[in-house]
Short mmCIF file of N, CA and C in Angstrom, two decimals:
data_model
loop_
_atom_site.label_atom_id
_atom_site.label_comp_id
_atom_site.label_asym_id
_atom_site.label_seq_id
_atom_site.Cartn_x
_atom_site.Cartn_y
_atom_site.Cartn_z
N MET A 1 -44.37 28.18 -5.08
CA MET A 1 -43.90 28.55 -6.14
C MET A 1 -43.67 29.96 -6.83
N SER A 2 -42.36 30.18 -7.31
CA SER A 2 -40.84 31.98 -7.04
C SER A 2 -42.42 32.25 -7.92
N GLU A 3 -41.74 34.06 -8.11
CA GLU A 3 -42.50 34.75 -8.82
C GLU A 3 -42.32 33.63 -9.88
N HIS A 4 -40.59 33.12 -10.94
CA HIS A 4 -40.48 32.60 -11.15
C HIS A 4 -40.58 31.30 -12.55
N GLY A 5 -41.77 31.28 -11.73
CA GLY A 5 -41.95 29.56 -11.92
C GLY A 5 -42.01 28.57 -11.73
N SER A 6 -40.86 28.30 -10.66
CA SER A 6 -39.35 27.90 -10.03
C SER A 6 -39.21 27.88 -8.69
N ASN A 7 -39.07 26.32 -8.34
CA ASN A 7 -39.58 26.67 -7.02
C ASN A 7 -37.72 24.73 -6.19
N GLY A 8 -37.42 25.83 -5.31
CA GLY A 8 -36.53 24.88 -4.99
C GLY A 8 -36.91 24.30 -3.23
N GLU A 9 -36.79 23.74 -3.49
CA GLU A 9 -36.68 22.45 -1.57
C GLU A 9 -35.91 22.13 -1.49
N VAL A 10 -34.99 22.40 -0.08
CA VAL A 10 -33.81 22.02 -0.14
C VAL A 10 -34.43 21.15 1.25
N GLN A 11 -33.88 19.41 0.67
CA GLN A 11 -34.43 18.60 2.17
C GLN A 11 -33.61 17.82 2.82
N LEU A 12 -32.13 18.34 2.69
CA LEU A 12 -31.12 17.70 3.83
C LEU A 12 -29.69 19.26 3.32
N GLU A 13 -29.54 19.17 4.32
CA GLU A 13 -28.47 20.32 4.19
C GLU A 13 -27.86 19.57 5.58
N ASN A 14 -26.66 18.99 5.30
CA ASN A 14 -25.22 18.88 6.87
C ASN A 14 -23.35 19.82 5.83
N GLU A 15 -22.83 19.30 6.68
CA GLU A 15 -22.07 19.43 6.15
C GLU A 15 -20.95 19.28 5.64
N HIS A 16 -21.19 17.87 4.75
CA HIS A 16 -21.29 17.37 3.37
C HIS A 16 -22.25 17.90 2.36
N PHE A 17 -22.44 17.58 2.22
CA PHE A 17 -24.27 17.50 1.43
C PHE A 17 -25.18 19.15 1.55
N ARG A 18 -25.35 19.62 -0.14
CA ARG A 18 -26.60 20.40 0.49
C ARG A 18 -27.65 19.60 -0.65
N VAL A 19 -29.06 19.44 -0.64
CA VAL A 19 -29.63 18.61 -1.13
C VAL A 19 -30.88 19.31 -1.25
N THR A 20 -31.26 19.52 -3.39
CA THR A 20 -32.58 21.26 -3.33
C THR A 20 -33.32 19.81 -4.86
N LYS A 21 -34.51 20.10 -3.88
CA LYS A 21 -35.37 19.07 -5.18
C LYS A 21 -35.76 19.85 -6.26
N TRP A 22 -35.62 20.75 -7.21
CA TRP A 22 -35.74 22.09 -8.07
C TRP A 22 -37.00 21.58 -8.77
N THR A 23 -37.96 22.77 -9.10
CA THR A 23 -39.48 22.45 -10.09
C THR A 23 -39.52 23.52 -10.89
N ILE A 24 -39.55 23.23 -12.26
CA ILE A 24 -39.68 24.40 -12.84
C ILE A 24 -40.87 24.88 -13.83
N GLU A 25 -42.24 24.94 -13.21
CA GLU A 25 -43.17 24.93 -14.32
C GLU A 25 -43.25 25.66 -15.63
N PRO A 26 -43.75 25.29 -17.00
CA PRO A 26 -43.58 25.42 -18.39
C PRO A 26 -43.78 26.97 -17.75
N GLY A 27 -42.99 26.96 -19.17
CA GLY A 27 -42.78 28.91 -18.89
C GLY A 27 -41.93 29.65 -17.74
N GLY A 28 -41.12 28.48 -17.10
CA GLY A 28 -40.55 28.69 -15.22
C GLY A 28 -38.99 28.95 -15.74
N VAL A 29 -38.14 29.79 -15.29
CA VAL A 29 -36.82 30.35 -15.19
C VAL A 29 -36.96 30.04 -13.55
N ILE A 30 -35.53 28.86 -13.30
CA ILE A 30 -34.15 29.78 -12.18
C ILE A 30 -33.53 30.34 -12.65
N PRO A 31 -33.60 31.83 -12.27
CA PRO A 31 -32.70 33.10 -12.63
C PRO A 31 -31.54 32.83 -13.07
N MET A 32 -30.54 33.68 -13.48
CA MET A 32 -29.51 34.09 -13.30
C MET A 32 -28.30 33.60 -12.10
N HIS A 33 -27.52 32.41 -11.84
CA HIS A 33 -27.33 32.00 -10.50
C HIS A 33 -25.56 31.61 -10.74
N ARG A 34 -24.61 32.03 -9.27
CA ARG A 34 -22.90 30.91 -9.99
C ARG A 34 -23.66 29.75 -9.49
N HIS A 35 -23.11 28.95 -9.40
CA HIS A 35 -23.04 27.30 -8.33
C HIS A 35 -21.67 27.73 -7.64
N ASP A 36 -21.43 27.45 -6.20
CA ASP A 36 -20.22 27.41 -6.14
C ASP A 36 -19.64 26.26 -5.38
N TYR A 37 -20.49 25.24 -6.03
CA TYR A 37 -19.39 23.74 -5.01
C TYR A 37 -19.88 22.70 -6.35
N GLU A 38 -19.69 21.36 -6.55
CA GLU A 38 -19.00 19.92 -7.12
C GLU A 38 -21.10 20.17 -7.03
N TYR A 39 -21.46 19.39 -8.65
CA TYR A 39 -22.24 19.22 -8.05
C TYR A 39 -23.44 17.61 -8.90
N VAL A 40 -23.87 16.93 -8.85
CA VAL A 40 -24.90 16.28 -9.92
C VAL A 40 -26.53 16.42 -9.18
N VAL A 41 -26.72 15.88 -10.71
CA VAL A 41 -28.32 16.13 -11.16
C VAL A 41 -28.96 14.83 -11.39
N VAL A 42 -30.23 14.72 -10.79
CA VAL A 42 -30.62 13.52 -10.95
C VAL A 42 -31.57 14.23 -11.26
N PRO A 43 -32.37 14.22 -12.70
CA PRO A 43 -33.53 13.80 -13.16
C PRO A 43 -34.53 13.87 -12.78
N LEU A 44 -35.39 13.81 -12.26
CA LEU A 44 -36.54 13.42 -12.19
C LEU A 44 -38.53 13.02 -12.93
N VAL A 45 -37.28 13.47 -14.29
CA VAL A 45 -39.01 13.75 -15.60
C VAL A 45 -37.28 13.48 -16.60
N THR A 46 -38.26 13.61 -17.74
CA THR A 46 -37.85 13.59 -18.69
C THR A 46 -37.69 14.46 -20.01
N GLY A 47 -36.78 15.13 -20.22
CA GLY A 47 -37.58 16.05 -21.11
C GLY A 47 -36.76 17.21 -21.43
N THR A 48 -36.81 18.67 -21.78
CA THR A 48 -35.39 19.82 -21.88
C THR A 48 -35.72 20.87 -21.46
N MET A 49 -34.60 20.85 -21.22
CA MET A 49 -34.11 22.39 -20.01
C MET A 49 -33.00 23.51 -20.71
N HIS A 50 -34.25 24.71 -21.15
CA HIS A 50 -32.49 25.15 -22.15
C HIS A 50 -31.88 26.08 -20.88
N VAL A 51 -30.91 25.69 -21.18
CA VAL A 51 -29.72 26.30 -20.46
C VAL A 51 -29.19 27.75 -21.03
N THR A 52 -28.91 28.68 -20.56
CA THR A 52 -28.08 30.29 -20.86
C THR A 52 -26.84 30.36 -19.53
N ASN A 53 -25.78 30.65 -20.88
CA ASN A 53 -24.62 30.73 -19.75
C ASN A 53 -24.50 32.04 -19.39
N ALA A 54 -23.75 32.71 -18.06
CA ALA A 54 -23.33 33.78 -17.97
C ALA A 54 -21.95 34.62 -19.75
N ASP A 55 -21.77 33.76 -20.51
CA ASP A 55 -21.39 34.70 -21.83
C ASP A 55 -21.96 34.12 -22.80
N GLY A 56 -23.35 33.84 -22.44
CA GLY A 56 -24.29 34.23 -23.95
C GLY A 56 -24.81 33.13 -24.24
N THR A 57 -24.08 32.11 -23.65
CA THR A 57 -23.79 30.79 -24.72
C THR A 57 -25.60 30.04 -24.56
N GLU A 58 -25.93 29.50 -25.43
CA GLU A 58 -26.99 28.02 -24.33
C GLU A 58 -26.80 27.42 -24.77
N ILE A 59 -27.51 26.18 -24.11
CA ILE A 59 -28.25 24.90 -24.79
C ILE A 59 -28.64 24.15 -24.56
N ALA A 60 -29.58 23.27 -25.23
CA ALA A 60 -31.02 22.64 -24.75
C ALA A 60 -30.59 21.23 -23.80
N ALA A 61 -31.16 21.01 -22.65
CA ALA A 61 -30.59 20.48 -22.30
C ALA A 61 -31.10 18.80 -22.15
N GLU A 62 -31.12 17.72 -22.37
CA GLU A 62 -32.11 16.73 -22.71
C GLU A 62 -31.73 15.94 -21.59
N LEU A 63 -32.66 16.23 -20.33
CA LEU A 63 -33.23 15.81 -19.01
C LEU A 63 -32.82 13.70 -19.74
N VAL A 64 -32.80 12.97 -18.47
CA VAL A 64 -33.97 11.36 -18.79
C VAL A 64 -33.96 11.37 -17.43
N THR A 65 -34.77 11.09 -17.12
CA THR A 65 -35.58 10.62 -16.04
C THR A 65 -34.43 9.67 -15.35
N GLY A 66 -33.54 10.13 -14.46
CA GLY A 66 -32.03 8.57 -13.40
C GLY A 66 -31.41 9.00 -14.25
N THR A 67 -31.37 9.88 -15.04
CA THR A 67 -29.38 9.43 -15.87
C THR A 67 -29.01 10.49 -15.50
N SER A 68 -28.25 10.37 -14.83
CA SER A 68 -27.80 11.46 -13.45
C SER A 68 -26.28 12.40 -14.42
N TYR A 69 -25.79 13.45 -14.15
CA TYR A 69 -25.18 14.03 -14.62
C TYR A 69 -24.39 15.29 -13.54
N THR A 70 -22.25 15.27 -13.88
CA THR A 70 -22.06 16.07 -12.54
C THR A 70 -21.70 17.59 -13.41
N ARG A 71 -21.43 18.38 -12.98
CA ARG A 71 -21.02 19.67 -13.37
C ARG A 71 -19.28 20.16 -12.22
N PRO A 72 -19.20 20.62 -12.70
CA PRO A 72 -17.84 21.68 -12.18
C PRO A 72 -18.57 22.72 -10.53
N ALA A 73 -18.03 22.97 -10.21
CA ALA A 73 -18.76 24.21 -9.67
C ALA A 73 -17.84 25.30 -10.05
N GLY A 74 -18.60 26.43 -10.49
CA GLY A 74 -18.16 27.84 -10.85
C GLY A 74 -19.48 28.68 -12.51
N GLN A 75 -20.02 26.69 -12.75
CA GLN A 75 -20.80 27.45 -13.50
C GLN A 75 -21.97 28.43 -13.51
N GLU A 76 -22.26 29.43 -14.36
CA GLU A 76 -23.33 30.53 -13.91
C GLU A 76 -24.51 30.68 -15.11
N HIS A 77 -24.65 30.73 -14.72
CA HIS A 77 -26.37 30.10 -15.79
C HIS A 77 -27.70 29.89 -15.06
N GLN A 78 -28.60 30.84 -16.62
CA GLN A 78 -30.24 30.59 -16.17
C GLN A 78 -30.02 28.94 -16.44
N VAL A 79 -31.42 28.41 -15.96
CA VAL A 79 -32.20 27.93 -16.17
C VAL A 79 -34.21 27.76 -16.67
N GLU A 80 -34.87 26.89 -18.20
CA GLU A 80 -35.89 27.46 -18.37
C GLU A 80 -36.29 26.60 -18.76
N ASN A 81 -37.50 25.74 -19.05
CA ASN A 81 -38.55 25.42 -19.86
C ASN A 81 -39.02 26.04 -20.44
N ARG A 82 -39.26 25.93 -21.17
CA ARG A 82 -39.99 26.26 -22.17
C ARG A 82 -40.47 25.83 -23.15
N GLY A 83 -41.51 24.24 -22.33
CA GLY A 83 -41.99 23.41 -22.18
C GLY A 83 -43.59 24.44 -22.16
N THR A 84 -44.60 24.06 -22.85
CA THR A 84 -45.78 24.24 -22.47
C THR A 84 -46.62 23.27 -21.51
N GLN A 85 -46.55 21.98 -21.06
CA GLN A 85 -47.74 20.81 -20.24
C GLN A 85 -46.42 20.46 -19.61
N ASP A 86 -45.63 20.64 -19.34
CA ASP A 86 -44.70 19.09 -18.03
C ASP A 86 -44.46 20.07 -17.35
N ALA A 87 -43.86 19.90 -15.47
CA ALA A 87 -43.01 20.79 -15.23
C ALA A 87 -41.16 19.83 -15.60
N ILE A 88 -41.17 20.49 -14.63
CA ILE A 88 -39.31 19.52 -15.45
C ILE A 88 -38.65 19.62 -13.10
N VAL A 89 -37.98 18.67 -13.03
CA VAL A 89 -38.49 18.23 -11.86
C VAL A 89 -37.00 17.30 -12.19
N PHE A 90 -35.74 18.19 -10.52
CA PHE A 90 -34.35 17.76 -10.75
C PHE A 90 -34.16 17.41 -9.20
N VAL A 91 -33.66 16.13 -8.64
CA VAL A 91 -32.09 16.64 -7.77
C VAL A 91 -31.37 16.70 -7.73
N GLU A 92 -31.16 18.36 -6.97
CA GLU A 92 -29.69 18.44 -7.11
C GLU A 92 -29.12 18.29 -5.69
N VAL A 93 -27.30 17.40 -6.30
CA VAL A 93 -26.56 17.02 -5.00
C VAL A 93 -26.05 18.22 -5.21
N GLU A 94 -25.48 19.15 -3.49
CA GLU A 94 -24.10 19.77 -3.97
C GLU A 94 -22.62 19.34 -2.65
N ARG A 95 -21.93 19.38 -3.14
CA ARG A 95 -21.05 18.77 -3.04
C ARG A 95 -19.79 20.22 -1.09
N LEU A 96 -20.51 20.08 -0.02
CA LEU A 96 -20.05 21.19 0.79
C LEU A 96 -19.11 21.28 1.01
N SER A 97 -18.07 22.34 0.73
CA SER A 97 -16.35 22.01 1.06
C SER A 97 -15.59 21.54 0.80
N MET B 1 -28.75 -7.91 -14.63
CA MET B 1 -29.80 -7.92 -12.77
C MET B 1 -28.11 -8.91 -12.18
N SER B 2 -27.96 -8.76 -11.51
CA SER B 2 -26.63 -10.22 -11.46
C SER B 2 -27.48 -11.42 -10.88
N GLU B 3 -26.98 -12.23 -9.84
CA GLU B 3 -27.53 -13.49 -10.15
C GLU B 3 -28.24 -13.12 -8.07
N HIS B 4 -28.13 -11.97 -7.99
CA HIS B 4 -29.18 -12.17 -6.88
C HIS B 4 -30.60 -10.79 -7.17
N GLY B 5 -30.18 -10.50 -7.70
CA GLY B 5 -31.44 -10.11 -8.94
C GLY B 5 -31.51 -8.33 -8.57
N SER B 6 -29.75 -8.05 -8.00
CA SER B 6 -29.66 -6.76 -8.09
C SER B 6 -29.25 -5.90 -9.23
N ASN B 7 -28.87 -4.99 -9.13
CA ASN B 7 -27.84 -4.76 -10.62
C ASN B 7 -27.11 -2.81 -10.24
N GLY B 8 -26.22 -2.29 -10.39
CA GLY B 8 -26.20 -1.99 -10.12
C GLY B 8 -25.09 -1.11 -10.97
N GLU B 9 -25.15 0.81 -12.00
CA GLU B 9 -25.44 1.53 -12.57
C GLU B 9 -23.95 1.88 -12.45
N VAL B 10 -23.01 2.18 -12.59
CA VAL B 10 -22.51 3.22 -12.58
C VAL B 10 -22.78 4.57 -13.01
N GLN B 11 -22.82 5.59 -13.23
CA GLN B 11 -23.17 6.13 -13.84
C GLN B 11 -21.94 6.92 -14.27
N LEU B 12 -21.34 7.72 -13.17
CA LEU B 12 -20.63 8.79 -13.17
C LEU B 12 -19.12 8.42 -11.98
N GLU B 13 -18.13 8.83 -12.55
CA GLU B 13 -17.04 8.72 -11.46
C GLU B 13 -16.31 9.59 -11.35
N ASN B 14 -15.28 10.22 -10.61
CA ASN B 14 -14.95 11.32 -10.75
C ASN B 14 -14.11 11.42 -9.63
N GLU B 15 -13.67 12.86 -8.88
CA GLU B 15 -12.44 13.24 -7.40
C GLU B 15 -13.22 12.53 -6.44
N HIS B 16 -15.03 13.62 -7.55
CA HIS B 16 -15.88 14.26 -6.19
C HIS B 16 -16.61 13.56 -5.97
N PHE B 17 -17.92 12.07 -6.47
CA PHE B 17 -18.77 11.67 -6.18
C PHE B 17 -18.40 10.17 -6.98
N ARG B 18 -19.23 9.90 -7.39
CA ARG B 18 -19.58 8.52 -7.28
C ARG B 18 -20.96 8.46 -7.22
N VAL B 19 -22.12 7.59 -8.30
CA VAL B 19 -23.13 8.02 -9.13
C VAL B 19 -23.81 6.96 -9.37
N THR B 20 -24.27 5.87 -8.56
CA THR B 20 -23.98 4.58 -9.24
C THR B 20 -26.44 4.05 -9.58
N LYS B 21 -26.73 4.06 -10.31
CA LYS B 21 -28.55 3.56 -10.37
C LYS B 21 -28.56 1.67 -10.04
N TRP B 22 -29.19 1.80 -9.16
CA TRP B 22 -29.53 0.43 -8.46
C TRP B 22 -30.84 0.41 -8.64
N THR B 23 -30.99 -1.05 -8.99
CA THR B 23 -32.02 -1.70 -9.15
C THR B 23 -32.35 -3.34 -8.55
N ILE B 24 -34.01 -2.96 -7.64
CA ILE B 24 -33.54 -4.47 -7.44
C ILE B 24 -34.84 -4.61 -7.37
N GLU B 25 -34.82 -5.86 -8.13
CA GLU B 25 -36.19 -6.82 -8.83
C GLU B 25 -37.04 -7.19 -7.67
N PRO B 26 -38.41 -7.80 -7.45
CA PRO B 26 -38.69 -8.09 -6.12
C PRO B 26 -38.27 -9.75 -6.14
N GLY B 27 -37.97 -9.52 -4.42
CA GLY B 27 -37.10 -10.88 -4.45
C GLY B 27 -35.71 -10.42 -4.54
N GLY B 28 -35.23 -9.59 -4.40
CA GLY B 28 -33.53 -8.94 -5.51
C GLY B 28 -33.49 -8.82 -3.65
N VAL B 29 -32.08 -8.92 -3.86
CA VAL B 29 -31.45 -7.97 -2.82
C VAL B 29 -29.77 -7.14 -3.15
N ILE B 30 -29.79 -6.46 -2.53
CA ILE B 30 -28.07 -6.61 -2.48
C ILE B 30 -27.15 -6.72 -1.48
N PRO B 31 -26.57 -7.59 -1.47
CA PRO B 31 -25.88 -8.89 -0.65
C PRO B 31 -24.69 -7.18 0.61
N MET B 32 -24.54 -7.87 2.25
CA MET B 32 -24.17 -7.36 2.56
C MET B 32 -22.87 -6.72 2.12
N HIS B 33 -23.71 -5.25 2.39
CA HIS B 33 -21.78 -4.67 1.66
C HIS B 33 -21.58 -3.22 3.23
N ARG B 34 -21.02 -2.55 2.71
CA ARG B 34 -20.25 -1.65 3.84
C ARG B 34 -20.62 -0.12 3.34
N HIS B 35 -20.45 0.64 3.71
CA HIS B 35 -20.14 1.80 2.76
C HIS B 35 -19.01 2.47 3.09
N ASP B 36 -18.05 2.85 2.87
CA ASP B 36 -17.14 4.07 2.82
C ASP B 36 -16.81 5.53 2.96
N TYR B 37 -17.89 5.52 2.35
CA TYR B 37 -18.32 6.96 2.04
C TYR B 37 -19.38 7.47 1.99
N GLU B 38 -19.38 9.45 2.48
CA GLU B 38 -20.81 9.89 2.86
C GLU B 38 -21.79 9.21 1.49
N TYR B 39 -22.99 8.83 1.96
CA TYR B 39 -23.98 9.50 0.51
C TYR B 39 -25.59 9.77 0.64
N VAL B 40 -25.79 10.25 -0.22
CA VAL B 40 -27.39 10.49 -0.83
C VAL B 40 -27.80 9.37 -1.10
N VAL B 41 -29.57 8.68 -1.08
CA VAL B 41 -29.76 8.53 -1.75
C VAL B 41 -31.07 9.00 -2.31
N VAL B 42 -31.05 9.28 -4.15
CA VAL B 42 -32.72 9.61 -4.02
C VAL B 42 -32.79 8.52 -5.43
N PRO B 43 -34.66 8.09 -4.73
CA PRO B 43 -35.62 7.13 -5.24
C PRO B 43 -36.25 7.00 -6.49
N LEU B 44 -35.99 6.64 -6.90
CA LEU B 44 -36.84 6.63 -8.31
C LEU B 44 -38.50 6.14 -8.64
N VAL B 45 -38.80 5.78 -7.47
CA VAL B 45 -39.63 5.39 -7.22
C VAL B 45 -40.38 5.23 -5.55
N THR B 46 -41.56 5.22 -6.02
CA THR B 46 -41.91 4.43 -3.66
C THR B 46 -41.83 3.58 -4.09
N GLY B 47 -41.98 2.90 -2.18
CA GLY B 47 -41.32 1.59 -2.59
C GLY B 47 -41.46 1.37 -0.86
N THR B 48 -41.15 -0.01 -0.92
CA THR B 48 -40.58 -1.07 0.33
C THR B 48 -39.40 -1.41 0.91
N MET B 49 -38.31 -0.86 1.63
CA MET B 49 -37.25 -1.99 0.95
C MET B 49 -36.64 -2.25 2.61
N HIS B 50 -36.63 -3.24 2.12
CA HIS B 50 -36.02 -4.06 3.60
C HIS B 50 -34.27 -4.37 3.42
N VAL B 51 -33.99 -3.30 4.81
CA VAL B 51 -32.33 -2.93 5.18
C VAL B 51 -31.99 -3.69 6.32
N THR B 52 -30.91 -4.40 6.52
CA THR B 52 -30.93 -5.21 7.95
C THR B 52 -29.40 -5.37 7.87
N ASN B 53 -29.30 -3.89 8.78
CA ASN B 53 -28.05 -4.31 9.75
C ASN B 53 -26.96 -5.28 9.86
N ALA B 54 -25.19 -4.74 9.83
CA ALA B 54 -24.49 -5.47 10.34
C ALA B 54 -24.65 -6.46 11.63
N ASP B 55 -25.56 -5.57 12.75
CA ASP B 55 -25.69 -6.68 13.59
C ASP B 55 -26.57 -6.69 14.14
N GLY B 56 -28.04 -6.68 12.43
CA GLY B 56 -29.20 -7.90 12.92
C GLY B 56 -30.45 -6.78 13.06
N THR B 57 -30.13 -6.32 13.41
CA THR B 57 -31.12 -5.15 13.10
C THR B 57 -31.42 -5.09 12.28
N GLU B 58 -32.76 -4.74 11.76
CA GLU B 58 -33.44 -4.66 10.22
C GLU B 58 -34.28 -3.21 10.71
N ILE B 59 -34.80 -2.62 9.36
CA ILE B 59 -36.08 -2.33 9.39
C ILE B 59 -36.62 -1.80 8.13
N ALA B 60 -37.35 -1.69 8.03
CA ALA B 60 -37.69 -0.89 7.10
C ALA B 60 -37.64 -0.08 6.13
N ALA B 61 -37.14 0.69 5.04
CA ALA B 61 -37.67 2.10 4.88
C ALA B 61 -38.11 1.74 3.69
N GLU B 62 -39.39 3.10 3.67
CA GLU B 62 -40.28 3.64 2.53
C GLU B 62 -39.49 4.51 1.99
N LEU B 63 -39.52 3.87 1.37
CA LEU B 63 -38.59 5.11 -0.31
C LEU B 63 -39.99 5.84 -0.48
N VAL B 64 -39.54 7.47 -1.55
CA VAL B 64 -40.78 7.47 -2.07
C VAL B 64 -40.30 8.66 -3.33
N THR B 65 -40.25 8.75 -4.13
CA THR B 65 -39.73 9.61 -5.37
C THR B 65 -39.29 10.85 -4.10
N GLY B 66 -38.04 10.81 -5.43
CA GLY B 66 -37.71 12.50 -5.27
C GLY B 66 -37.03 13.11 -3.69
N THR B 67 -37.73 12.33 -3.15
CA THR B 67 -37.43 12.27 -1.43
C THR B 67 -36.59 11.96 -1.01
N SER B 68 -34.68 12.52 -0.64
CA SER B 68 -33.85 12.55 -0.61
C SER B 68 -33.67 12.02 0.47
N TYR B 69 -32.45 10.61 1.51
CA TYR B 69 -31.74 11.08 2.78
C TYR B 69 -30.39 10.69 2.21
N THR B 70 -29.51 11.06 3.57
CA THR B 70 -28.30 10.73 3.62
C THR B 70 -27.54 9.96 5.21
N ARG B 71 -26.97 9.58 4.54
CA ARG B 71 -26.36 8.12 5.60
C ARG B 71 -24.86 8.48 5.50
N PRO B 72 -24.36 8.38 6.80
CA PRO B 72 -23.53 8.86 6.90
C PRO B 72 -22.02 7.24 6.23
N ALA B 73 -20.61 7.82 6.79
CA ALA B 73 -19.88 6.18 6.31
C ALA B 73 -19.70 5.48 7.42
N GLY B 74 -19.74 4.13 6.37
CA GLY B 74 -19.33 3.50 7.96
C GLY B 74 -20.85 2.27 8.13
N GLN B 75 -21.94 3.03 7.00
CA GLN B 75 -23.17 1.84 7.83
C GLN B 75 -22.46 -0.04 6.44
N GLU B 76 -23.05 -0.85 7.17
CA GLU B 76 -22.55 -1.59 6.59
C GLU B 76 -23.86 -2.57 6.43
N HIS B 77 -24.86 -2.61 5.91
CA HIS B 77 -26.28 -3.93 5.68
C HIS B 77 -26.47 -3.97 4.67
N GLN B 78 -27.57 -5.34 3.96
CA GLN B 78 -28.28 -5.49 2.78
C GLN B 78 -29.05 -4.79 2.77
N VAL B 79 -29.56 -5.13 1.65
CA VAL B 79 -31.25 -4.51 0.56
C VAL B 79 -31.70 -5.58 0.16
N GLU B 80 -33.18 -6.14 0.29
CA GLU B 80 -34.15 -6.12 -0.18
C GLU B 80 -35.60 -5.21 -0.27
N ASN B 81 -35.26 -6.66 -1.47
CA ASN B 81 -36.99 -5.44 -2.35
C ASN B 81 -37.66 -6.84 -2.31
N ARG B 82 -38.82 -7.23 -0.73
CA ARG B 82 -39.66 -8.34 -0.23
C ARG B 82 -40.89 -8.05 -1.47
N GLY B 83 -41.54 -6.57 -2.63
CA GLY B 83 -41.97 -7.13 -3.35
C GLY B 83 -42.07 -8.04 -4.24
N THR B 84 -43.42 -7.94 -4.11
CA THR B 84 -43.17 -8.73 -5.81
C THR B 84 -43.58 -8.56 -6.94
N GLN B 85 -43.98 -7.28 -7.89
CA GLN B 85 -44.86 -6.27 -8.38
C GLN B 85 -43.36 -5.64 -8.92
N ASP B 86 -42.84 -4.94 -7.60
CA ASP B 86 -42.08 -3.57 -9.21
C ASP B 86 -41.30 -4.05 -8.63
N ALA B 87 -40.51 -3.37 -9.69
CA ALA B 87 -38.17 -3.26 -8.64
C ALA B 87 -38.40 -1.65 -8.20
N ILE B 88 -37.25 -1.82 -6.89
CA ILE B 88 -36.79 -0.50 -6.29
C ILE B 88 -36.08 -0.41 -7.25
N VAL B 89 -35.40 0.84 -7.63
CA VAL B 89 -34.80 1.95 -8.12
C VAL B 89 -34.51 3.39 -7.74
N PHE B 90 -33.50 3.33 -7.04
CA PHE B 90 -32.39 4.76 -6.39
C PHE B 90 -31.30 5.00 -6.85
N VAL B 91 -31.18 6.12 -6.55
CA VAL B 91 -29.87 6.86 -7.39
C VAL B 91 -28.85 7.28 -6.52
N GLU B 92 -28.02 6.09 -6.01
CA GLU B 92 -27.30 6.41 -4.74
C GLU B 92 -25.84 8.00 -5.14
N VAL B 93 -25.99 8.53 -4.04
CA VAL B 93 -24.47 9.92 -4.59
C VAL B 93 -23.07 9.44 -3.60
N GLU B 94 -22.15 9.53 -3.95
CA GLU B 94 -20.99 9.11 -2.76
C GLU B 94 -20.24 10.19 -3.57
N ARG B 95 -20.05 10.92 -2.01
CA ARG B 95 -19.44 12.27 -1.32
C ARG B 95 -17.79 11.36 -1.97
N LEU B 96 -17.21 11.36 -2.52
CA LEU B 96 -15.70 10.40 -2.78
C LEU B 96 -14.31 11.44 -1.69
N SER B 97 -13.12 10.94 -0.96
CA SER B 97 -12.19 11.70 0.10
C SER B 97 -12.55 12.55 0.51
#
């Protein structure tokens, strides 16, 4: 776990995909970052994730276990777990090249 | 659920990805099929899945919740749940084009 209370474990990477399992502990954050590639998120838990975009807008994303979504490249945001009990866990599948 | 005891729910499809949530009930099977695209599997359960390849070889794939793997295009197989209690559930992320 990083100093931010989050951790990204790269599960596989080849010329097609990079797959990372992310864990955000309660109170933790994945600091501001930019997505260079299209990606799919597969939530492994049900819970609320707070997303703050680089332009200052904010949304509460309601994750549901096994219910995937996709986002285009170019997203720039930080992602927080403002909960107090349960970790947020999801798998991110990036489409490389 | 199909007559085979399996079901594929397409969660999203665009020019980059097709994402399908698969459920195989105990005794169920996803009949022989060919993968036209590279794909990633994100298991939503821990359990054993029996894979029979088109060439007749067979493996027992040990799925672990949240532990992803990838396979190249061209795989041709059927996939069974020989268990008696729990469904096998996973999300498949295909890279289109």
